[in-house]
Every structure is written in structure tokens, then in C-alpha cells.
PDB file of C-alpha atoms in Angstrom:
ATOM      1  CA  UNK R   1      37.883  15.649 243.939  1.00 86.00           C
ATOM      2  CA  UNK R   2      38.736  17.045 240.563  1.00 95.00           C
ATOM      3  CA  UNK R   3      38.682  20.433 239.427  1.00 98.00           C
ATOM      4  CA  UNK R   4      36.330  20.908 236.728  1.00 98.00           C
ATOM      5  CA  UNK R   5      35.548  23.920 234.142  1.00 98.00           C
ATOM      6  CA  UNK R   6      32.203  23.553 232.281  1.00 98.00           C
ATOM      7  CA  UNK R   7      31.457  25.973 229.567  1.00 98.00           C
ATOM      8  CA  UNK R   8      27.473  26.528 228.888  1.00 97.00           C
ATOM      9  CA  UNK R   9      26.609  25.894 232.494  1.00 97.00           C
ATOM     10  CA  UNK R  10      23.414  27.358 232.687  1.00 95.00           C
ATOM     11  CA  UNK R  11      22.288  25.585 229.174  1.00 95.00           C
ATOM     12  CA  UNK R  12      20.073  22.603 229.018  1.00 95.00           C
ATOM     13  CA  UNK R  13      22.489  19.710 229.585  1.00 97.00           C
ATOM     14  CA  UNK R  14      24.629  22.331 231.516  1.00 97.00           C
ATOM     15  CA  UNK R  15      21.600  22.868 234.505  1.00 97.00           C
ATOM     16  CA  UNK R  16      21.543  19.082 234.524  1.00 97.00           C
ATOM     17  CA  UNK R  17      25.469  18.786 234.653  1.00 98.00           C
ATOM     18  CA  UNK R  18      26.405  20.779 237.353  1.00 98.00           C
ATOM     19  CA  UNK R  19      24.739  19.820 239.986  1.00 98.00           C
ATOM     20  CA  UNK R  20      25.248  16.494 239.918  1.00 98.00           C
ATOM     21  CA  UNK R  21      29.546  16.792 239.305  1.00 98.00           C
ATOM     22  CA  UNK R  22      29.313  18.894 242.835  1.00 98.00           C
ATOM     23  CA  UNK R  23      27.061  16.205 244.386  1.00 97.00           C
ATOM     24  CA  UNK R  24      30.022  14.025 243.516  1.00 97.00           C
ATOM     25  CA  UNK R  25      32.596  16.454 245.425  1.00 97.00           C
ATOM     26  CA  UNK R  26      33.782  18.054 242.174  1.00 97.00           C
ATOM     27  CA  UNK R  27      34.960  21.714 242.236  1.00 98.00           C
ATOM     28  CA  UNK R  28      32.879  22.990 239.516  1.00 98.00           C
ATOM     29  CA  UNK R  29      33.730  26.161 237.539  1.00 98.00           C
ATOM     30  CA  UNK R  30      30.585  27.356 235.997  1.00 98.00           C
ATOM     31  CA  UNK R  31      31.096  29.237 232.264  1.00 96.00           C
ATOM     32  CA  UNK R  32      27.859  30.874 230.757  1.00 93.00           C
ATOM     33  CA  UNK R  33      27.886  33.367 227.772  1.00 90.00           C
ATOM     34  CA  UNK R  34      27.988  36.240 230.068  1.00 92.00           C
ATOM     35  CA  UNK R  35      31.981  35.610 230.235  1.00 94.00           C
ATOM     36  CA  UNK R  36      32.093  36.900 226.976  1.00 94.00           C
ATOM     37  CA  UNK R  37      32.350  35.146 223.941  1.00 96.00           C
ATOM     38  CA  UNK R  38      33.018  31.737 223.668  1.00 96.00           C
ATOM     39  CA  UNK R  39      34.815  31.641 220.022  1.00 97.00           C
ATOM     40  CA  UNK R  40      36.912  34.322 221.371  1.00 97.00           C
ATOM     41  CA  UNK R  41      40.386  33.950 222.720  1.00 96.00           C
ATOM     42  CA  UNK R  42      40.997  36.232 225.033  1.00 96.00           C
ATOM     43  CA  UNK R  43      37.665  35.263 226.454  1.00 97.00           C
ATOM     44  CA  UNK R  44      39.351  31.873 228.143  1.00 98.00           C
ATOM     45  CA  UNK R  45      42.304  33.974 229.550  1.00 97.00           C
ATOM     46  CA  UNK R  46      39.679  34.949 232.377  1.00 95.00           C
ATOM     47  CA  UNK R  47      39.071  31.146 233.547  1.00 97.00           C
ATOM     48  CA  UNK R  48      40.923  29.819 236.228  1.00 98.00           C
ATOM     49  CA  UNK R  49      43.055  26.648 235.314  1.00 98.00           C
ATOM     50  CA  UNK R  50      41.141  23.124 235.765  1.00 98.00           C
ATOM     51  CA  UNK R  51      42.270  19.485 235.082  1.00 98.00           C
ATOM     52  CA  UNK R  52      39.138  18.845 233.506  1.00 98.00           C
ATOM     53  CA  UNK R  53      37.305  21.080 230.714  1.00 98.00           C
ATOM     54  CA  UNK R  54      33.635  20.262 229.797  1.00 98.00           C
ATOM     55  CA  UNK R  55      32.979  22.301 226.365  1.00 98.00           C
ATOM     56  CA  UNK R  56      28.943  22.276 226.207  1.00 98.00           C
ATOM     57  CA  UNK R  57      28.879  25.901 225.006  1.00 97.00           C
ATOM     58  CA  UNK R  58      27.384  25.364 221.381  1.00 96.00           C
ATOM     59  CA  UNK R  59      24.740  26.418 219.218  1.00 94.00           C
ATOM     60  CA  UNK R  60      22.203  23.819 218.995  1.00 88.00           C
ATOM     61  CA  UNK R  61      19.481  24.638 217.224  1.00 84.00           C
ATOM     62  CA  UNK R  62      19.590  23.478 213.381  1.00 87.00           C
ATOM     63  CA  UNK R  63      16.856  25.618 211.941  1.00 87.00           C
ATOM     64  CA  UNK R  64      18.458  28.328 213.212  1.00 92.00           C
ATOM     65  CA  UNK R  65      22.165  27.236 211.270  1.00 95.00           C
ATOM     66  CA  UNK R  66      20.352  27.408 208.030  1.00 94.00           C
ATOM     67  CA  UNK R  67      19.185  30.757 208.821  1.00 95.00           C
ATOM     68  CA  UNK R  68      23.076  31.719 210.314  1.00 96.00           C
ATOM     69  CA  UNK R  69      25.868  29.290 209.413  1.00 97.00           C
ATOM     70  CA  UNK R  70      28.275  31.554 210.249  1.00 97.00           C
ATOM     71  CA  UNK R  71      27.701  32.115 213.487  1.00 97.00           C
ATOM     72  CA  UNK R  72      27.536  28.401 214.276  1.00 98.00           C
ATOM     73  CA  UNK R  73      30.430  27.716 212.861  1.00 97.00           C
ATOM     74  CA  UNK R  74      32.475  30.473 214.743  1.00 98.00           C
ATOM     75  CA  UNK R  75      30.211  29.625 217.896  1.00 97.00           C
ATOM     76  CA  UNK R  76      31.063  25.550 217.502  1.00 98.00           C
ATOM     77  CA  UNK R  77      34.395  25.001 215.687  1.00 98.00           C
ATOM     78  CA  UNK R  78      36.167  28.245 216.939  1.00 98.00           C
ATOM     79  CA  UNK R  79      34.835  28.035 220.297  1.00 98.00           C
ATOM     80  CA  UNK R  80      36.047  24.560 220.135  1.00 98.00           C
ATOM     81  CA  UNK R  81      39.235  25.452 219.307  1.00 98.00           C
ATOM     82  CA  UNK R  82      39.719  28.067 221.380  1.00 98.00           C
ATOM     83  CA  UNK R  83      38.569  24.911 224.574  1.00 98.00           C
ATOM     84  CA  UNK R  84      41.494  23.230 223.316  1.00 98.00           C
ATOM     85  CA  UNK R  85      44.152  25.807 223.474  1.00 98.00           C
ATOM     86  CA  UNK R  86      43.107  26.195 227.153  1.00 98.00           C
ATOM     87  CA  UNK R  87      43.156  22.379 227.655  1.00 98.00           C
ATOM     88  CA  UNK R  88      46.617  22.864 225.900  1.00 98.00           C
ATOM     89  CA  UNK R  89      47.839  25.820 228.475  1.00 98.00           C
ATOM     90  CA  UNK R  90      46.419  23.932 231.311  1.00 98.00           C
ATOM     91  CA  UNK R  91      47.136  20.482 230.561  1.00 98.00           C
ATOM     92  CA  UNK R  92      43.836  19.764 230.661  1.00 98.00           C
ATOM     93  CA  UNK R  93      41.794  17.063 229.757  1.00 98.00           C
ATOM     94  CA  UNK R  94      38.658  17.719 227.073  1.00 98.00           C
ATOM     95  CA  UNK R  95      35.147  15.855 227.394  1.00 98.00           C
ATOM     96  CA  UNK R  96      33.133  17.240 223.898  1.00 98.00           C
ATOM     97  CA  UNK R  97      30.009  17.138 223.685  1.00 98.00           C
ATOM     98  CA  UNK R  98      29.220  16.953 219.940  1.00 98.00           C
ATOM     99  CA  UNK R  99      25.865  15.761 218.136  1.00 97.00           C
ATOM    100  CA  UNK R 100      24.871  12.755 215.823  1.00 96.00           C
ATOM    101  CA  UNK R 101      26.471  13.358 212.803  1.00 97.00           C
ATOM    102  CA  UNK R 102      25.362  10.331 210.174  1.00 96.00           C
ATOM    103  CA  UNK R 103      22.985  12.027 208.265  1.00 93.00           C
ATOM    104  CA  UNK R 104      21.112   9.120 206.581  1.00 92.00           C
ATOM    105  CA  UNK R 105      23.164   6.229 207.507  1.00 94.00           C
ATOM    106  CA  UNK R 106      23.467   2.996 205.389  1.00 92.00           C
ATOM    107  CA  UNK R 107      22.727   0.763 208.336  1.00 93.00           C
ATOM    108  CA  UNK R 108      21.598   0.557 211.716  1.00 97.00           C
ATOM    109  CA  UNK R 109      22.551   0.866 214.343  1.00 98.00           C
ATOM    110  CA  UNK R 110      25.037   3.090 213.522  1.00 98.00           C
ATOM    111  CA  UNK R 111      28.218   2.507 214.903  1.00 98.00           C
ATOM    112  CA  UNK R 112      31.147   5.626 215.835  1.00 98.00           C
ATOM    113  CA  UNK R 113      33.690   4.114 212.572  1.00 97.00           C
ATOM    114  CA  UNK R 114      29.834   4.966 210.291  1.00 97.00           C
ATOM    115  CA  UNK R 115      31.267   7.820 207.519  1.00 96.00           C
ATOM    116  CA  UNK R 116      29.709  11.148 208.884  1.00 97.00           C
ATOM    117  CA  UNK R 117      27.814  13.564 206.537  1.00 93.00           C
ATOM    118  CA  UNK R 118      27.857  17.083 207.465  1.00 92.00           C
ATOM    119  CA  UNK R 119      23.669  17.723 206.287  1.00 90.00           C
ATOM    120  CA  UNK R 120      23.757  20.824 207.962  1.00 92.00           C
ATOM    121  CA  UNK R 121      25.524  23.832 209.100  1.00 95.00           C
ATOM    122  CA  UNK R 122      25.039  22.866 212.693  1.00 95.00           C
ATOM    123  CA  UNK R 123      26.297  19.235 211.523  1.00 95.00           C
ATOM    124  CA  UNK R 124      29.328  20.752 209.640  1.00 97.00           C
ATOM    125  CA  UNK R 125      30.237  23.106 212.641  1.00 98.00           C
ATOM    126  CA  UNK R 126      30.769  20.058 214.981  1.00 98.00           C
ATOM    127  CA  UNK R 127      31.918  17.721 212.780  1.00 98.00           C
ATOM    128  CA  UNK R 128      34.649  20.253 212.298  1.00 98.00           C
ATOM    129  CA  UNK R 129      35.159  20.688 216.262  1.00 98.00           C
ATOM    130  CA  UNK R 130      35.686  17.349 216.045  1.00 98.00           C
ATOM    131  CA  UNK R 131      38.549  17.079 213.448  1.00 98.00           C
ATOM    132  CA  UNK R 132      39.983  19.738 215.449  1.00 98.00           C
ATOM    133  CA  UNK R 133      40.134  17.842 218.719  1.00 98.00           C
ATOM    134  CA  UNK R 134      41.647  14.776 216.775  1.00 98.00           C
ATOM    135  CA  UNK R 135      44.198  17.055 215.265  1.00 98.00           C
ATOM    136  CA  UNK R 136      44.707  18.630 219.023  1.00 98.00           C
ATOM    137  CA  UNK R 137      45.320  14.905 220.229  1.00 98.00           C
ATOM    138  CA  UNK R 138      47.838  14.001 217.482  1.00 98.00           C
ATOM    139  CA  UNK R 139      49.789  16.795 217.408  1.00 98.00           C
ATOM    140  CA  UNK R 140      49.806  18.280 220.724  1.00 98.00           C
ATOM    141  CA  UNK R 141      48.586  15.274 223.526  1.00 97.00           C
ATOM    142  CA  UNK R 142      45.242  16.641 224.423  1.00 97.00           C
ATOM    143  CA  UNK R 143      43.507  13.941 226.083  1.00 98.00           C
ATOM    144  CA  UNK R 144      39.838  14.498 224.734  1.00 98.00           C
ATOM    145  CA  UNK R 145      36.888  12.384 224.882  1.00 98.00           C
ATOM    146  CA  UNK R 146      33.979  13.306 222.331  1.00 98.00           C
ATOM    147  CA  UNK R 147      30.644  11.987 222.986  1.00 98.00           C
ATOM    148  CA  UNK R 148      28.143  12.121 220.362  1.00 98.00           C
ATOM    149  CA  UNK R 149      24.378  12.269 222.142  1.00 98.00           C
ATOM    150  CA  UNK R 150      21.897  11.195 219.489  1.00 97.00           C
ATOM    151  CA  UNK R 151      18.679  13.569 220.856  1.00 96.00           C
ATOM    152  CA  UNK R 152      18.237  14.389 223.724  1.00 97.00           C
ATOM    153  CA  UNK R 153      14.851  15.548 225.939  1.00 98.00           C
ATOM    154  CA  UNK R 154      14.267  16.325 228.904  1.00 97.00           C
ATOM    155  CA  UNK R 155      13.160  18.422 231.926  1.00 93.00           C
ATOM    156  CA  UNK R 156      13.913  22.306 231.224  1.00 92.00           C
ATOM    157  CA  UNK R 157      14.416  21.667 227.618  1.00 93.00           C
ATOM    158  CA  UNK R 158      12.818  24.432 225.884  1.00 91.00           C
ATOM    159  CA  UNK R 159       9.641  24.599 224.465  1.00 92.00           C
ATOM    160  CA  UNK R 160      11.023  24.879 220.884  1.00 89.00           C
ATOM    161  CA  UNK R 161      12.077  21.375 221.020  1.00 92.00           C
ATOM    162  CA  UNK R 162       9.509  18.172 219.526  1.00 95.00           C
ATOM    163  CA  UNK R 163       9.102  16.096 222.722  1.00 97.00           C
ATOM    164  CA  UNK R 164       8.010  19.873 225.134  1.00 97.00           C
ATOM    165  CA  UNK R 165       6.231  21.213 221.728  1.00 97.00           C
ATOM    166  CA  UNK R 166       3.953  17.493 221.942  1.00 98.00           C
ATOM    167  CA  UNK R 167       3.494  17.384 225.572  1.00 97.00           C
ATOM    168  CA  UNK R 168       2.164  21.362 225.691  1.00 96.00           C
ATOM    169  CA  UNK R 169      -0.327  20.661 222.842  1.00 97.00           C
ATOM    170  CA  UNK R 170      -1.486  17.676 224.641  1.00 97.00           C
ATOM    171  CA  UNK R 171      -1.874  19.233 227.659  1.00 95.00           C
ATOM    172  CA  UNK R 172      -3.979  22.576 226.298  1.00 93.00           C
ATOM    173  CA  UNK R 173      -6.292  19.638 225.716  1.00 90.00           C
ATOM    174  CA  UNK R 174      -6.938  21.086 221.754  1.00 89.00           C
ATOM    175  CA  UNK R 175      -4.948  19.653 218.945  1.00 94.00           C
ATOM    176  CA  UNK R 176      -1.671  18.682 218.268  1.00 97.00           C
ATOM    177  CA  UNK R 177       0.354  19.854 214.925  1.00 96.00           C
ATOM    178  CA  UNK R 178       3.791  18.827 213.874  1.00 96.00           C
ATOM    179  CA  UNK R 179       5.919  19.698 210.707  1.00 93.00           C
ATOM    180  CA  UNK R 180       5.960  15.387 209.558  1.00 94.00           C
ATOM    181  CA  UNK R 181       4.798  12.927 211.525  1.00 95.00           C
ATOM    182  CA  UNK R 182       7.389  10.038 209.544  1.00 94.00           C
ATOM    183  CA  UNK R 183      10.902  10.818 210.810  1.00 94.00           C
ATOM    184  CA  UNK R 184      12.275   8.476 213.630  1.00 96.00           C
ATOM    185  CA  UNK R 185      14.440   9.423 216.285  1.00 97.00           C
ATOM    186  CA  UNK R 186      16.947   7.798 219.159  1.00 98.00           C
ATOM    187  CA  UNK R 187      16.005   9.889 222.160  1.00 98.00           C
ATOM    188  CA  UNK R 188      17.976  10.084 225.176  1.00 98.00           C
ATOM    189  CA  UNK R 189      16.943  11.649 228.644  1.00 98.00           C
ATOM    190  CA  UNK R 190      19.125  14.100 230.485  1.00 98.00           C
ATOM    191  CA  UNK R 191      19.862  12.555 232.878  1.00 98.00           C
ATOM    192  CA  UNK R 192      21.290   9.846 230.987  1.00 98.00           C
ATOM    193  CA  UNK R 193      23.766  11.739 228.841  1.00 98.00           C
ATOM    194  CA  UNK R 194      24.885  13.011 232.056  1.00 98.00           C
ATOM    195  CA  UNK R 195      25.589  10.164 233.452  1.00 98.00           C
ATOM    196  CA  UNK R 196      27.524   9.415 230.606  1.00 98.00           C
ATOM    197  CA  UNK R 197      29.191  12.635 231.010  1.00 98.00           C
ATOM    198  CA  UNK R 198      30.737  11.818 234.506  1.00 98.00           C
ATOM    199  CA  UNK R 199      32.136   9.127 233.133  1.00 98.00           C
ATOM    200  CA  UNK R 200      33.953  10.615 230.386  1.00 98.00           C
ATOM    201  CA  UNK R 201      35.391  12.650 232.828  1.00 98.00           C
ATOM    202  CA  UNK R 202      36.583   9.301 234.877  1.00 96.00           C
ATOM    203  CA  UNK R 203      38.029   7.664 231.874  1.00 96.00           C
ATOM    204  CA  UNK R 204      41.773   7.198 231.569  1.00 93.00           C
ATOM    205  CA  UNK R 205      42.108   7.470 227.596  1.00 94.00           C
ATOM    206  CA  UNK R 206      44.238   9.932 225.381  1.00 96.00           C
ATOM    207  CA  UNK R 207      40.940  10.114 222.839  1.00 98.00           C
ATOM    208  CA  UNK R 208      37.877   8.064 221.956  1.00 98.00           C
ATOM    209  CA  UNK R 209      34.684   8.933 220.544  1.00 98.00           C
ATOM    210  CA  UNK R 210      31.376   7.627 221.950  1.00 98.00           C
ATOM    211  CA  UNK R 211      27.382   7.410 220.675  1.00 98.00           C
ATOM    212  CA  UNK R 212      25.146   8.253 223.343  1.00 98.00           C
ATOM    213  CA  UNK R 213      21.276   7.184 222.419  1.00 98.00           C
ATOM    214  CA  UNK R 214      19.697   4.088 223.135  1.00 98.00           C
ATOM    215  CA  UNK R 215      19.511   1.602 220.468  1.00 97.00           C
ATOM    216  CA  UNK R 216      16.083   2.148 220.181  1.00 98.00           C
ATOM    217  CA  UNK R 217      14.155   4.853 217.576  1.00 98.00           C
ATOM    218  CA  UNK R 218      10.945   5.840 217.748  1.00 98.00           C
ATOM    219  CA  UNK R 219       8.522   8.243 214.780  1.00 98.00           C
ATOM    220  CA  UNK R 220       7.143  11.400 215.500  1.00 97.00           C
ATOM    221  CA  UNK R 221       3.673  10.249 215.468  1.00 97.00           C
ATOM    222  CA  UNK R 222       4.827   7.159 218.032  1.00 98.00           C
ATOM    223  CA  UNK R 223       5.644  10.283 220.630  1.00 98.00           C
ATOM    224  CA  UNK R 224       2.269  12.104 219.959  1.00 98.00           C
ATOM    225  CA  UNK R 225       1.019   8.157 220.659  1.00 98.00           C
ATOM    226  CA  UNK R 226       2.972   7.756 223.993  1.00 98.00           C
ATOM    227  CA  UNK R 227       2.061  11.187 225.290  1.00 98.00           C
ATOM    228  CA  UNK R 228      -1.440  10.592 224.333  1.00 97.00           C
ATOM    229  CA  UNK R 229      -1.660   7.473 225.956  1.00 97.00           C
ATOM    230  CA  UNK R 230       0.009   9.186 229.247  1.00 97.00           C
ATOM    231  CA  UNK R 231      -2.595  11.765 229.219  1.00 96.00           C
ATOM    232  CA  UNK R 232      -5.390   9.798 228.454  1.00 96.00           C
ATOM    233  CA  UNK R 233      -6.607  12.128 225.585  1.00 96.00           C
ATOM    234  CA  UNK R 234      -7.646  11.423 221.932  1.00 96.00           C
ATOM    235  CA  UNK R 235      -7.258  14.423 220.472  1.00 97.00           C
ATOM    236  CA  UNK R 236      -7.239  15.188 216.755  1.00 97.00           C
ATOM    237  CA  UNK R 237      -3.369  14.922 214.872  1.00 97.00           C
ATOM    238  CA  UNK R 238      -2.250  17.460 212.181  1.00 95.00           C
ATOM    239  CA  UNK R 239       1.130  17.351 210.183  1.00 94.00           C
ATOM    240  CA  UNK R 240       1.980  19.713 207.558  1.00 91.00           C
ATOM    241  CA  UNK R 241       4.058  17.005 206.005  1.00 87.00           C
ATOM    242  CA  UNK R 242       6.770  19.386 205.567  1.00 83.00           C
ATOM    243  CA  UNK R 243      10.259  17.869 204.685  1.00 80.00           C
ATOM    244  CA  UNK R 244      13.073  19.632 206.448  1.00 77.00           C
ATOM    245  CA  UNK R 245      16.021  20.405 204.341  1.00 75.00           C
ATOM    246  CA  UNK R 246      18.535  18.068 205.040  1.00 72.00           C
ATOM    247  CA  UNK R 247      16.011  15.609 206.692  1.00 80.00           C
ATOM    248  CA  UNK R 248      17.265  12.293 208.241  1.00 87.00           C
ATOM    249  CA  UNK R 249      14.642   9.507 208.016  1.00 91.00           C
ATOM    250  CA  UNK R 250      15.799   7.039 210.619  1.00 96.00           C
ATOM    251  CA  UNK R 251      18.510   7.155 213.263  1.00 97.00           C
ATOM    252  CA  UNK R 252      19.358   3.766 216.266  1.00 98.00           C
ATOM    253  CA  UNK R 253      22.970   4.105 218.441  1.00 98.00           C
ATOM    254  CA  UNK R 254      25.137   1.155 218.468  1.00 98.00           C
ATOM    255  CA  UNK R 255      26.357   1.814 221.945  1.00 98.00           C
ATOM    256  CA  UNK R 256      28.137  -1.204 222.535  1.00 98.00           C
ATOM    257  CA  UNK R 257      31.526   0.829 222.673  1.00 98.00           C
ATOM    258  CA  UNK R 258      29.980   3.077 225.507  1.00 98.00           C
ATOM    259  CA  UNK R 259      28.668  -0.301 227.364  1.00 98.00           C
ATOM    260  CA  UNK R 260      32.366  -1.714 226.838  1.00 98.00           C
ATOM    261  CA  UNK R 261      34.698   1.741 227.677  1.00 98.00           C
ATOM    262  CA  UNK R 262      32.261   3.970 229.906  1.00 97.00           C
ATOM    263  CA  UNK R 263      30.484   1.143 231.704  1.00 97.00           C
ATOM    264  CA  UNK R 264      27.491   3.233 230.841  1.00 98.00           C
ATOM    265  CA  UNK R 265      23.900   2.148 229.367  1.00 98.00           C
ATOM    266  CA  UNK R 266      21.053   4.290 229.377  1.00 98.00           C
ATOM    267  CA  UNK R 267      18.392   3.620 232.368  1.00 98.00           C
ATOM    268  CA  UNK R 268      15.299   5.337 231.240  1.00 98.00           C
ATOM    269  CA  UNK R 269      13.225   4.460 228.791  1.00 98.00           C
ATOM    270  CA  UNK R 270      11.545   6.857 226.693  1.00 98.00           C
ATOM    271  CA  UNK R 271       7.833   5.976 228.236  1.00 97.00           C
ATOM    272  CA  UNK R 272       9.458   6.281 231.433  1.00 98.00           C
ATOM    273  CA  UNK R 273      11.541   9.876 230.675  1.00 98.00           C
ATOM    274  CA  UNK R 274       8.658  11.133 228.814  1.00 98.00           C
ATOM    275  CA  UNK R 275       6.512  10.009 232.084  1.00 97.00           C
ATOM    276  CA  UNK R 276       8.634  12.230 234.725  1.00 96.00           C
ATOM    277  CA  UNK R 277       8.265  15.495 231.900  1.00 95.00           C
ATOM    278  CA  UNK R 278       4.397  15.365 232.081  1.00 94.00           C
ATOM    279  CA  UNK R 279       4.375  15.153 236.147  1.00 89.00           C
TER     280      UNK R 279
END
């Protein structure tokens, strides 16, 4: 049994998380924003000492980072930072959950050594959080252990988010209307990435950086296909072909350093994740 803090508990990936590290015997410290502030300091003098932090806490939304870069960048660097100097008062280890961060990449699938383009705020604010945990490594011995999740769906995601935004137009039985119906996507389910997740924490390494996806992308208008086909509907497709600022056409995850350090592969496929949403 280890003792194990995890910051943004009752997020997403957080609601997921939990349960499943206590199924496992863990002693599981939940952190939710109603500790205070996560960029803040004296915020993390509250939390009881673990030899394991989980740092989900984040801002995740990117149109939101155009809208606020600031705050994502205090939010997810600073909050970040302020994980590590815990980990660093605790001697505790770090597992990071940052994002895909390859903008449009030059080949794929991408690998983790790929050249990472911050193409927007929410990019920039954890590719810094990153850089700091390196640094953090380096300088001061922090073991930490950075997974990268390419994007990820599931049950309780919120309704803002492409795959529930499909699946509820589908299901009101009208039409369905997206932004662009071109851009292509490696999606990974929930409970995947937490799989992956428990075995970060396992992992005896001082730092290593993993992709979490599946190898496999797939368009917009292939989802509205796939839920379509679930549903047994026809209806009528509308897309504002609007190009988001910043827009990445195409992304695949070379996991093979995952399969190789983490023992991990994804198990669900995204018919099959996509499946367990609508039922």
C-alpha cells in the first residue's frame, strides 16, 4: 500500500483515478479546488505528506486559454511548480499528467524525442510544467514521471467536449453540427489513461516521459460516422468549416516506449469506448 496525494480529484480523469488506486489498497488523499488554490504555495502546506503525488489539477480547456492565458499559465506551470516543491519537502515522487504537445508534427506517429510546439496558451502552460519538472529532476532528485495523454473521452466527460457534444446531437435524433469536420484525432478512453496512470506510479525511474494515445487517429466526421452507425440514425451533418486558431491537422502516438517501460497498451478501441458512452 502506498500513500498517494492526487490533486484535481473530483475532475474528469480524477473521478476515474481514485477509485480505482483505493480498489488497489492505496491510501488516497483526495485534492479538489476547494483546498484553495492550486498555483498557490501556502495552499500545499495544508496536505498531509505522501510518497506519491498525482498533479491532475490543470486547466484543460484550450478555447478557454485563448480567452485567459494568464490564468492557465499560473493554474498549470505555477501549480506545477508549486507540486514539485511539495514532492521536494516530502520526498515524494511526481506522476504529471501533461497533454500532447506536437502541434503539427513532421511525421507520424509521433514519438516523445518529436520537437514540441507550444500552439497555444494551454500548450505553452504545460510544456512549461514540463521544463520545470526536468529542471526539478536535475537539480534537486525529484523522481517524476510525465505522461502525455493524446485526447482523451470518456464517461463523465463534459458535454463541452467533441465525442459527448456528437453523441447528444445524435441522440436528440435532429442534426448534428461541428466547427470542421477535417481534423483527426488519437483518442484515448479513461479508463485507459488510468491504467496507465497506476503504472506510472509503480515505475522505479528518476524521470521519463511517456505518449499515451493509441496509434490510431480518426477525423471528426469518422466519429459523427461511428456514432451514427451505433445509433442507427442518418441524420443530416453540418460543419461551419471553421479553422481553430492554432489548429493541428493530424495527430497518431508512437507508444512503443509506454509498451516497453509501463507494460501498458491501450485495451479499448474507440468503437468499443465510444460503445459503453452511448449505453
Amino acid at each position: 500500500m502506498v500513500k498517494i496525494l492526487v490533486t484535481g480529484a473530483t475532475g474528469f480523469v480524477g473521478k476515474n483515478l481514485v477509485p480505482k488506486l483505493r480498489a488497489m489498497d492505496h491510501e488516497v488523499v483526495e485534492v479538489s479546488s476547494y483546498e484553495g488554490d492550486i498555483a498557490d504555495e501556502t495552499t500545499w502546506l495544508k496536505f498531509p505528506a505522501a510518497s506519491v503525488l498525482i498533479h491532475l489539477a490543470a486547466r484543460t480547456f484550450v478555447p478557454h486559454s485563448w480567452e485567459e492565458p494568464a490564468a492557465f499559465i499560473k493554474t498549470n506551470f505555477m501549480g506545477t511548480l508549486a507540486a514539485l516543491n511539495y514532492c521536494k519537502r516530502h520526498n515524494a515522487k511526481l506522476v504529471f499528467i501533461s497533454s500532447y504537445l506536437y502541434g503539427n508534427p513532421d511525421t507520424l506517429p509521433i514519438p516523445e524525442s518529436a520537437p514540441l510546439q507550444a500552439n497555444s496558451p494551454y500548450a505553452l502552460s504545460k510544456k512549461l510544467a514540463e521544463e520545470v519538472c526536468q529542471f526539478y529532476t536535475e537539480n534537486y532528485g525529484i523522481s517524476a514521471i510525465i505522461l502525455r495523454p493524446f485526447n482523451i473521452y470518456g464517461i463523465g466527460q463534459p458535454d463541452h467536449f467533441l465525442i459527448p457534444s456528437i453523441i447528444n446531437q445524435v441522440c436528440s435524433g435532429k442534426m448534428v453540427k461541428v466547427k470542421d469536420l477535417e481534423p483527426k484525432r488519437d483518442y484515448i478512453y479513461i479508463d485507459d489513461l488510468v491504467e496507465a496512470i497506476v503504472k506510472a506510479v509503480e515505475i522505479k525511474q528518476a524521470f521519463n516521459i511517456f505518449n499515451i494515445g493509441t496509434g490510431v487517429s480518426y477525423s471528426v466526421s469518422d466519429l459523427i460516422d461511428m456514432v451514427q452507425k451505433i445509433k442507427g440514425t442518418s441524420l443530416n451533418v453540418y460543419s461551419d468549416n471553421e479553422v481553430r486558431r492554432g489548429e493541428v491537422l493530424d495527430t497518431q502516438a508512437n507508444i512503443e516506449r509506454a509498451k516497453k517501460y509501463l507494460n501498458w497498451s491501450p485495451q479499448i478501441t474507440l468503437y468499443q469506448g465510444i460503445e459503453k458512452l452511448i449505453k
